[in-house]
Amino acid sequence: MLGTTVNPCTLSLFGATGDLALRKLFPALYHLDRAKLIHPDTRVLALSKEHIEADRYASMIEQSLQRYVAEREMDAETVARFLARLTYVPMDFRDTDSFAPLVTLLAREETHIAYFATPAAVFGDICANLAAQGLADKTRVVLEKPIGHDLESSRVINDAVAQHFPESSIYRIDHYLGKETVQNLIALRFANSLFESQWNQYHITHVEITVAEKVGIEGRWGYFDQAGQLRDMVQNHLLQLLCLVAMDPPSDLSADSIRDEKVKVLKALAPITEEQLSRYTVRGQYTAGSSDGKPVPGYLDEENSNTQSGSETFIALRAEIRNWRWSGVPFYLRTGKRMPQKLSQIVIHFKEPPFYIFAPEQRSLISNKLIIRLQPDEGISLQVMTKDQGLDKGMHLRSGPLQLNFSDTYKSARIPDAYERLLLEVMQGNQYLFVRKDEVENAWLWCDQLIAGWKRQGDLPKPYAAGTWGPVSSVALIIRDGRSWYGDM
Ligand code: BG6
């Protein structure tokens, strides 16, 4: 069954031979096609500067589908249908004349989606060229991160795009917002009065957000080293998660209602002062170690590395939100490359009961925790206290989970990739899973002051062995508050 709201459109993919397109975007489109969620008349224009014959391009895409789509999901009929939608057009993104073929190709199209899977430096040129060819009115533009490397550069990029497109036609990607469990945060919080009534400083002591990756730099040293983990992961993904956990209930599910609430959280983030930097932040850089039992090189020994780099591959920090709901509740954020496992989770720690009647030695057990597992094994678990089973146990307490594992519970064959959801939402013209300009800017504002502080203090990242949970000082950061990272850890 075709999704009823998906009208036909043409999707122009700028950067169609790049890693993101091959690894994520084409597989996502293929899955949508397979699920019959793309209109039969929807076409994909693949745009890149190389001159490639149509047949050769089609076989390149087929190969990348074989590589990135699970074998059980590959079927010849969908592959053929999907490839038939593709037209490869060589194009110089900075040259207006190069865009002329688009005018003909889009002549009868009402909705055109221009997806920029390119460096942000060319976003402005592409927008200007689309506008010069009279295509701006029918076009929604999709911008990939990173949007700049600080507030100022993000403004330059956003302003260049805004010269030709209104905010209502701009879709800024943060692929974490497309993850099923991340969207579930909205359902969990605002469809369950049980949680929402407890969701504040009266009932919650602290919140942990961990996004750990097992991989290292994966051949992206050049890009990554300019960014570091704060710009690459915190400015966008972790702050978006923090916003979804901390925001007030929106008055409806419209894009602006949700984004208004997220912006309020970003504005309420307390700046971390220079005096607080060494206590509230820890930067790390991985050294040689092991991953899955195999030796792996350190960050400075990766391909194309620069042995002098002071960029961080790990960051832990303690953030505070200055508002009525969250006053006094620290948010501990932690993210790193080359951690022991891939794991993204949010842990909400609830307060102990106000009066204690059980054995004193069990006191440390008694607090409820809500664990929202974003990946892998997507699900939600609420740690509750129960009495241990058995006549010999007396009133001995045990902490056990009330568990909801999404794939078991909903018997879903697969959890869709974030890009499937996001591409579908752009086709439907829904912006609620995309980031508004003021969100990007407020996130940069907060991160910029951290970067400036580290720079002034000459802060260098602390080493940690690949395959560990980061520098020991990241453990000290939370222990200082009488707490520990949940789990491992
Ligand atoms: C990207 C970062 O935005 O997110 C990468 O640039 C990171 O460095 C990736 O590896 C992580 O995404 P996911 O979906 O694998 O958690």
Tab-separated table of N, CA, C and O in Angstrom, residues 5 38 98 112 123 155 157 179 212 214 240-241 246 310 329 361 363-364 373 379 392 399 429 432 466 478 483:
chain	number	residue	atom	x	y	z
A	5	THR	N	-0.004	10.010	1.868
A	5	THR	CA	0.392	11.419	1.775
A	5	THR	C	1.640	11.619	0.919
A	5	THR	O	2.141	12.721	0.810
A	38	ILE	N	7.306	5.120	-1.678
A	38	ILE	CA	7.658	6.160	-2.647
A	38	ILE	C	6.651	6.081	-3.785
A	38	ILE	O	6.310	4.987	-4.256
A	98	SER	N	25.601	24.841	-15.736
A	98	SER	CA	25.562	23.398	-15.492
A	98	SER	C	24.180	22.946	-14.990
A	98	SER	O	23.817	21.773	-15.081
A	112	HIS	N	10.187	19.585	-5.833
A	112	HIS	CA	11.578	19.198	-6.091
A	112	HIS	C	12.319	19.223	-4.761
A	112	HIS	O	12.234	20.198	-4.013
A	123	PHE	N	26.947	24.857	-0.371
A	123	PHE	CA	25.479	25.006	-0.215
A	123	PHE	C	24.991	26.307	-0.860
A	123	PHE	O	24.009	26.339	-1.584
A	155	ARG	N	26.430	30.904	10.529
A	155	ARG	CA	25.583	32.018	10.061
A	155	ARG	C	25.843	32.318	8.596
A	155	ARG	O	24.917	32.587	7.836
A	157	ILE	N	26.767	30.258	6.301
A	157	ILE	CA	26.130	29.212	5.478
A	157	ILE	C	24.614	29.389	5.487
A	157	ILE	O	23.958	29.402	4.438
A	179	LYS	N	16.029	8.568	14.179
A	179	LYS	CA	16.071	7.234	14.799
A	179	LYS	C	14.748	6.970	15.513
A	179	LYS	O	14.240	7.840	16.215
A	212	ALA	N	28.272	6.133	22.608
A	212	ALA	CA	29.603	5.541	22.458
A	212	ALA	C	29.687	4.819	21.123
A	212	ALA	O	28.734	4.167	20.711
A	214	LYS	N	32.139	2.200	18.666
A	214	LYS	CA	33.273	1.278	18.687
A	214	LYS	C	34.296	1.656	17.617
A	214	LYS	O	35.484	1.448	17.787
A	240	GLN	N	20.731	17.597	20.781
A	240	GLN	CA	19.353	17.317	20.362
A	240	GLN	C	18.705	16.315	21.325
A	240	GLN	O	17.544	16.473	21.708
A	241	LEU	N	19.462	15.307	21.732
A	241	LEU	CA	18.899	14.343	22.694
A	241	LEU	C	18.568	15.050	24.001
A	241	LEU	O	17.510	14.835	24.601
A	246	ALA	N	14.713	17.228	27.878
A	246	ALA	CA	14.495	18.315	28.843
A	246	ALA	C	13.378	19.282	28.474
A	246	ALA	O	12.923	20.045	29.319
A	310	GLY	N	45.747	18.070	18.473
A	310	GLY	CA	45.186	18.195	19.826
A	310	GLY	C	43.669	18.046	19.804
A	310	GLY	O	42.976	18.513	20.723
A	329	VAL	N	19.666	19.808	38.584
A	329	VAL	CA	19.758	18.435	38.041
A	329	VAL	C	20.855	18.401	36.969
A	329	VAL	O	20.653	18.913	35.867
A	361	GLU	N	21.910	-1.459	54.621
A	361	GLU	CA	22.939	-1.809	53.628
A	361	GLU	C	22.376	-1.863	52.208
A	361	GLU	O	23.107	-1.946	51.226
A	363	ARG	N	20.442	0.461	50.958
A	363	ARG	CA	19.994	1.801	50.606
A	363	ARG	C	20.472	2.242	49.220
A	363	ARG	O	19.738	2.865	48.455
A	364	SER	N	21.717	1.876	48.886
A	364	SER	CA	22.276	2.366	47.623
A	364	SER	C	21.505	1.823	46.409
A	364	SER	O	21.553	2.372	45.324
A	373	ARG	N	17.122	3.007	25.593
A	373	ARG	CA	18.218	2.489	24.780
A	373	ARG	C	17.959	2.863	23.320
A	373	ARG	O	16.990	2.403	22.722
A	379	GLY	N	15.020	-0.026	22.956
A	379	GLY	CA	13.959	-0.341	23.901
A	379	GLY	C	14.010	0.557	25.125
A	379	GLY	O	14.834	1.470	25.220
A	392	ASP	N	13.421	-17.632	52.551
A	392	ASP	CA	14.629	-17.303	53.308
A	392	ASP	C	15.097	-15.870	53.071
A	392	ASP	O	16.074	-15.433	53.651
A	399	SER	N	16.652	-4.994	42.514
A	399	SER	CA	16.300	-4.048	41.459
A	399	SER	C	16.157	-4.838	40.162
A	399	SER	O	17.052	-5.577	39.778
A	429	GLY	N	6.868	16.824	3.352
A	429	GLY	CA	6.882	18.244	3.721
A	429	GLY	C	6.727	18.479	5.214
A	429	GLY	O	6.255	19.535	5.630
A	432	TYR	N	9.219	18.592	11.411
A	432	TYR	CA	9.418	18.483	12.864
A	432	TYR	C	10.653	17.674	13.253
A	432	TYR	O	11.154	17.804	14.361
A	466	ALA	N	42.388	2.716	23.173
A	466	ALA	CA	41.258	2.286	22.348
A	466	ALA	C	40.655	1.035	22.985
A	466	ALA	O	41.377	0.146	23.443
A	478	ILE	N	32.097	12.379	37.324
A	478	ILE	CA	30.767	12.060	37.877
A	478	ILE	C	30.885	11.591	39.338
A	478	ILE	O	30.022	11.881	40.161
A	483	ARG	N	28.317	10.001	42.230
A	483	ARG	CA	27.563	9.142	41.306
A	483	ARG	C	28.528	8.359	40.428
A	483	ARG	O	29.729	8.563	40.484
